[in-house]
Amino acid sequence: GIAVFMTSAAANAAVHRVSPGDSIQAAIDGAASGDTILVEPGIYQETGNGRYGLRISTDNLRLIGKVKKGRGDAGKVRILGCSNETTWGLTKSLWASDVHGVARYETIQNNFSLNNRRFEDELAQVCRQEQVSLIPYSPLAGGVLSGKYNDGDFPEGSRFSLYQHAPERQQRILKRFVNERSIESARRFQQIAADLGMSVVTLAIAWSKQHDFVASTIVGATAPEQMPDILAAADVVLDEATLKRIDAVSRELLYPMG
């Protein structure tokens, strides 16, 4: 499936952010159907001695599990997922959930695209074996795969045009997404799409959802005219010859985003 978010439109569903020390129960109590509860900044933290510990206590995991299953509560939590997690982090959290008999992650939301295939190295196998679904975000590699940044172009109002004069963190992200290798990789995928008679946007999104460990793909749109190429990917299944061409590009330009 494909989940499309219009970034310029007002969303009905709310995101409830829970920082360390905040009450997860309070966030659950204040949530309505369709809302997202985001526990920040993640489930693991470095303890200072090179080891990691659970940031969300087992009591809170039990609480989430109770509410998820609707035992004595509203049953508001439908799916528990993590984002930007590592192979170790996902495996460790699943182990902790199994050992303590508490709520378990069912999804992971990580960056995954034709320009960033690192998820396939290890995390994909964890997802297969543990029945966890990837919901990839940024299947267009921040718009780079669309070709909008070819030839050094930075369209006015685009994300990375804004990052050019942003603080250091955004500058690092800019260099990761937009560099000689990522642009060259995008050009080659654009040629494959042209040979197939489709938009590279359609190609990239179709590829991102065509994996046995992927449940749905998240795509951000800023204008209605972007929708046809995005939605066209829903019915596209790339054939073996096309997948081999894509793999050949990825082998020659390995990890263009680092």
CSV table of C-alpha atoms in Angstrom, one decimal:
chain,number,residue,atom,x,y,z
A,1,GLY,CA,0.0,0.0,0.0
A,2,ILE,CA,0.9,3.7,-0.2
A,3,ALA,CA,0.2,6.2,2.5
A,4,VAL,CA,0.3,9.8,1.2
A,5,PHE,CA,0.6,12.9,3.5
A,6,MET,CA,-0.2,16.3,2.0
A,7,THR,CA,2.3,18.4,4.0
A,8,SER,CA,0.6,21.7,3.3
A,9,ALA,CA,-2.9,20.5,4.3
A,10,ALA,CA,-4.2,20.5,7.8
A,11,ALA,CA,-4.4,17.0,9.3
A,12,ASN,CA,-7.3,15.8,11.4
A,13,ALA,CA,-5.2,13.3,13.4
A,14,ALA,CA,-2.9,14.6,16.1
A,15,VAL,CA,0.5,13.6,17.1
A,16,HIS,CA,1.1,13.3,20.9
A,17,ARG,CA,4.8,13.6,21.8
A,18,VAL,CA,5.9,12.0,25.0
A,19,SER,CA,9.4,13.1,26.2
A,20,PRO,CA,11.3,11.1,28.9
A,21,GLY,CA,9.6,11.6,32.2
A,22,ASP,CA,6.2,12.4,30.7
A,23,SER,CA,3.2,10.2,31.3
A,24,ILE,CA,2.4,7.7,28.5
A,25,GLN,CA,-0.9,7.1,30.2
A,26,ALA,CA,-1.8,10.8,29.9
A,27,ALA,CA,-1.0,10.8,26.2
A,28,ILE,CA,-3.2,7.7,25.7
A,29,ASP,CA,-6.0,9.3,27.7
A,30,GLY,CA,-5.9,12.4,25.6
A,31,ALA,CA,-5.7,10.6,22.2
A,32,ALA,CA,-8.5,10.3,19.8
A,33,SER,CA,-9.1,7.6,17.2
A,34,GLY,CA,-6.4,7.8,14.5
A,35,ASP,CA,-4.0,9.9,16.6
A,36,THR,CA,-0.3,8.9,16.9
A,37,ILE,CA,1.6,8.7,20.2
A,38,LEU,CA,5.3,9.5,19.6
A,39,VAL,CA,7.6,8.5,22.4
A,40,GLU,CA,10.8,10.6,22.1
A,41,PRO,CA,13.6,10.4,21.5
A,42,GLY,CA,13.6,6.6,21.3
A,43,ILE,CA,13.5,3.5,23.4
A,44,TYR,CA,17.2,3.2,24.0
A,45,GLN,CA,19.8,5.5,25.4
A,46,GLU,CA,23.5,5.3,26.1
A,47,THR,CA,24.2,4.9,29.8
A,48,GLY,CA,27.7,6.3,29.6
A,49,ASN,CA,29.7,3.1,29.9
A,50,GLY,CA,29.2,2.0,26.3
A,51,ARG,CA,26.1,0.0,27.1
A,52,TYR,CA,22.5,0.8,26.4
A,53,GLY,CA,19.4,0.5,28.5
A,54,LEU,CA,15.7,0.6,28.1
A,55,ARG,CA,14.4,4.2,28.1
A,56,ILE,CA,10.8,3.0,28.3
A,57,SER,CA,10.3,1.0,31.4
A,58,THR,CA,8.8,-2.5,31.3
A,59,ASP,CA,5.9,-1.0,33.4
A,60,ASN,CA,5.2,1.4,30.6
A,61,LEU,CA,5.5,-1.3,28.0
A,62,ARG,CA,3.0,-3.3,30.0
A,63,LEU,CA,0.7,-0.3,30.1
A,64,ILE,CA,0.9,0.1,26.3
A,65,GLY,CA,0.2,-3.6,26.0
A,66,LYS,CA,-2.8,-3.3,28.3
A,67,VAL,CA,-4.3,-0.4,26.4
A,68,LYS,CA,-3.5,-2.0,23.0
A,69,LYS,CA,-5.4,-5.1,23.9
A,70,GLY,CA,-8.2,-3.1,25.5
A,71,ARG,CA,-8.1,-4.8,28.9
A,72,GLY,CA,-9.9,-2.5,31.2
A,73,ASP,CA,-9.3,0.5,29.0
A,74,ALA,CA,-10.4,2.0,25.7
A,75,GLY,CA,-8.2,-0.2,23.5
A,76,LYS,CA,-6.9,2.9,21.8
A,77,VAL,CA,-3.4,1.6,20.9
A,78,ARG,CA,-3.8,-0.5,17.7
A,79,ILE,CA,-0.2,-1.0,16.7
A,80,LEU,CA,3.1,-0.4,18.5
A,81,GLY,CA,6.0,0.6,16.2
A,82,CYS,CA,9.5,2.2,16.3
A,83,SER,CA,11.3,4.6,14.0
A,84,ASN,CA,14.9,5.1,12.9
A,85,GLU,CA,15.9,2.0,14.9
A,86,THR,CA,19.0,-0.1,14.4
A,87,THR,CA,19.2,-3.8,13.9
A,88,TRP,CA,20.5,-4.2,17.5
A,89,GLY,CA,17.8,-1.9,18.9
A,90,LEU,CA,15.0,-3.7,17.2
A,91,THR,CA,16.2,-7.1,18.1
A,92,LYS,CA,16.9,-6.1,21.7
A,93,SER,CA,13.5,-4.5,22.1
A,94,LEU,CA,11.7,-7.6,20.7
A,95,TRP,CA,13.7,-9.8,23.1
A,96,ALA,CA,12.8,-7.6,26.0
A,97,SER,CA,9.1,-7.7,25.1
A,98,ASP,CA,9.2,-11.5,24.9
A,99,VAL,CA,11.1,-11.9,28.1
A,100,HIS,CA,8.8,-9.6,30.1
A,101,GLY,CA,5.6,-10.6,28.3
A,102,VAL,CA,4.8,-7.1,27.3
A,103,ALA,CA,3.7,-5.2,24.1
A,104,ARG,CA,5.8,-6.0,21.1
A,105,TYR,CA,6.8,-3.8,18.1
A,106,GLU,CA,4.8,-4.7,15.0
A,107,THR,CA,6.2,-2.1,12.6
A,108,ILE,CA,9.4,-0.2,12.1
A,109,GLN,CA,9.6,3.1,10.2
A,110,ASN,CA,13.0,3.8,8.7
A,111,ASN,CA,14.5,5.6,5.7
A,112,PHE,CA,14.4,3.3,2.6
A,113,SER,CA,14.8,4.1,-1.0
A,114,LEU,CA,16.6,3.3,-4.2
A,115,ASN,CA,19.3,5.7,-2.9
A,116,ASN,CA,19.4,4.2,0.6
A,117,ARG,CA,19.2,0.4,0.7
A,118,ARG,CA,21.0,-0.1,3.9
A,119,PHE,CA,17.8,-1.6,5.5
A,120,GLU,CA,18.3,-4.7,3.3
A,121,ASP,CA,21.7,-5.5,4.9
A,122,GLU,CA,20.4,-6.8,8.2
A,123,LEU,CA,17.2,-5.2,9.3
A,124,ALA,CA,15.2,-6.8,6.5
A,125,GLN,CA,16.1,-10.3,7.8
A,126,VAL,CA,15.1,-9.3,11.4
A,127,CYS,CA,11.7,-8.2,10.0
A,128,ARG,CA,11.2,-11.4,8.1
A,129,GLN,CA,12.1,-13.7,11.0
A,130,GLU,CA,10.2,-11.7,13.7
A,131,GLN,CA,7.2,-10.7,11.6
A,132,VAL,CA,7.8,-7.0,11.9
A,133,SER,CA,6.7,-4.8,8.9
A,134,LEU,CA,8.8,-2.0,7.5
A,135,ILE,CA,6.8,1.2,6.7
A,136,PRO,CA,9.5,3.0,4.8
A,137,TYR,CA,9.6,6.8,4.6
A,138,SER,CA,11.3,9.0,2.0
A,139,PRO,CA,11.0,6.6,-0.9
A,140,LEU,CA,12.0,9.5,-3.2
A,141,ALA,CA,15.2,10.1,-1.2
A,142,GLY,CA,14.0,13.5,-0.1
A,143,GLY,CA,13.0,14.3,-3.7
A,144,VAL,CA,16.4,13.6,-5.1
A,145,LEU,CA,15.2,10.7,-7.2
A,146,SER,CA,12.6,12.9,-8.9
A,147,GLY,CA,15.5,14.8,-10.6
A,148,LYS,CA,14.6,18.2,-9.1
A,149,TYR,CA,18.2,18.6,-7.8
A,150,ASN,CA,20.0,17.5,-11.1
A,151,ASP,CA,22.6,19.9,-12.5
A,152,GLY,CA,23.0,21.6,-9.1
A,153,ASP,CA,19.5,22.9,-9.1
A,154,PHE,CA,17.8,23.8,-5.8
A,155,PRO,CA,14.2,24.7,-6.7
A,156,GLU,CA,12.8,27.6,-4.6
A,157,GLY,CA,10.9,26.4,-1.6
A,158,SER,CA,12.3,22.8,-1.8
A,159,ARG,CA,13.5,21.1,1.3
A,160,PHE,CA,17.1,21.1,0.5
A,161,SER,CA,17.1,24.7,-0.8
A,162,LEU,CA,16.1,25.7,2.7
A,163,TYR,CA,18.8,23.4,4.2
A,164,GLN,CA,21.5,25.3,2.4
A,165,HIS,CA,21.5,28.1,4.9
A,166,ALA,CA,20.2,26.1,7.9
A,167,PRO,CA,22.1,25.0,11.1
A,168,GLU,CA,24.8,22.4,11.1
A,169,ARG,CA,22.4,19.4,11.5
A,170,GLN,CA,20.5,20.2,8.4
A,171,GLN,CA,23.7,20.9,6.5
A,172,ARG,CA,24.8,17.4,7.3
A,173,ILE,CA,21.5,16.0,6.1
A,174,LEU,CA,21.8,18.0,2.9
A,175,LYS,CA,25.3,16.6,2.1
A,176,ARG,CA,24.0,13.1,2.8
A,177,PHE,CA,21.1,13.3,0.4
A,178,VAL,CA,22.5,15.6,-2.3
A,179,ASN,CA,25.9,14.7,-3.5
A,180,GLU,CA,27.6,13.6,-6.7
A,181,ARG,CA,26.9,9.9,-6.1
A,182,SER,CA,23.3,10.4,-5.1
A,183,ILE,CA,22.6,12.6,-8.2
A,184,GLU,CA,24.4,10.1,-10.5
A,185,SER,CA,22.4,7.3,-9.0
A,186,ALA,CA,19.2,9.2,-9.5
A,187,ARG,CA,20.0,9.9,-13.1
A,188,ARG,CA,20.5,6.2,-13.8
A,189,PHE,CA,17.1,5.3,-12.2
A,190,GLN,CA,15.5,8.1,-14.2
A,191,GLN,CA,16.8,6.5,-17.4
A,192,ILE,CA,15.4,3.1,-16.3
A,193,ALA,CA,12.0,4.8,-15.7
A,194,ALA,CA,12.1,6.5,-19.1
A,195,ASP,CA,12.8,3.2,-20.8
A,196,LEU,CA,9.7,1.8,-19.1
A,197,GLY,CA,7.6,4.8,-20.1
A,198,MET,CA,6.9,5.8,-16.5
A,199,SER,CA,7.8,8.6,-14.1
A,200,VAL,CA,10.8,7.9,-12.0
A,201,VAL,CA,8.5,8.8,-9.0
A,202,THR,CA,6.3,5.9,-9.9
A,203,LEU,CA,9.3,3.6,-10.4
A,204,ALA,CA,10.9,4.6,-7.0
A,205,ILE,CA,7.6,4.2,-5.0
A,206,ALA,CA,6.7,0.9,-6.8
A,207,TRP,CA,10.2,-0.5,-5.9
A,208,SER,CA,10.0,0.6,-2.3
A,209,LYS,CA,6.8,-1.3,-1.7
A,210,GLN,CA,7.8,-4.4,-3.7
A,211,HIS,CA,9.5,-6.2,-0.8
A,212,ASP,CA,8.2,-9.1,1.4
A,213,PHE,CA,9.1,-7.1,4.6
A,214,VAL,CA,7.3,-3.9,3.6
A,215,ALA,CA,3.7,-3.3,4.7
A,216,SER,CA,3.1,0.2,3.2
A,217,THR,CA,5.2,3.1,1.9
A,218,ILE,CA,4.9,6.7,3.2
A,219,VAL,CA,5.1,9.5,0.7
A,220,GLY,CA,4.9,13.2,1.3
A,221,ALA,CA,3.3,15.5,-1.2
A,222,THR,CA,3.2,19.3,-1.3
A,223,ALA,CA,0.9,19.8,-4.3
A,224,PRO,CA,-2.1,17.9,-5.8
A,225,GLU,CA,-0.3,17.7,-9.2
A,226,GLN,CA,2.2,15.3,-7.6
A,227,MET,CA,-0.5,12.8,-6.9
A,228,PRO,CA,-0.9,11.0,-10.3
A,229,ASP,CA,2.7,9.7,-10.4
A,230,ILE,CA,2.6,8.7,-6.8
A,231,LEU,CA,-0.7,6.8,-7.0
A,232,ALA,CA,0.2,5.2,-10.2
A,233,ALA,CA,2.8,3.1,-8.3
A,234,ALA,CA,0.0,1.3,-6.4
A,235,ASP,CA,-0.7,-1.0,-9.4
A,236,VAL,CA,2.9,-1.3,-10.7
A,237,VAL,CA,4.8,-4.6,-10.2
A,238,LEU,CA,8.3,-4.3,-11.5
A,239,ASP,CA,9.5,-7.3,-13.6
A,240,GLU,CA,12.6,-9.3,-12.9
A,241,ALA,CA,14.6,-7.6,-15.7
A,242,THR,CA,13.9,-4.2,-14.3
A,243,LEU,CA,14.8,-5.3,-10.8
A,244,LYS,CA,18.1,-6.6,-12.1
A,245,ARG,CA,18.8,-3.2,-13.8
A,246,ILE,CA,18.1,-1.5,-10.5
A,247,ASP,CA,20.4,-3.8,-8.6
A,248,ALA,CA,23.2,-3.2,-11.1
A,249,VAL,CA,23.0,0.5,-10.4
A,250,SER,CA,23.0,-0.1,-6.7
A,251,ARG,CA,26.1,-2.4,-7.0
A,252,GLU,CA,28.0,0.1,-9.0
A,253,LEU,CA,27.1,3.1,-6.9
A,254,LEU,CA,26.9,1.4,-3.5
A,255,TYR,CA,25.4,3.5,-0.7
A,256,PRO,CA,25.2,6.9,-2.5
A,257,MET,CA,23.9,8.4,0.8
A,258,GLY,CA,26.7,7.0,2.8
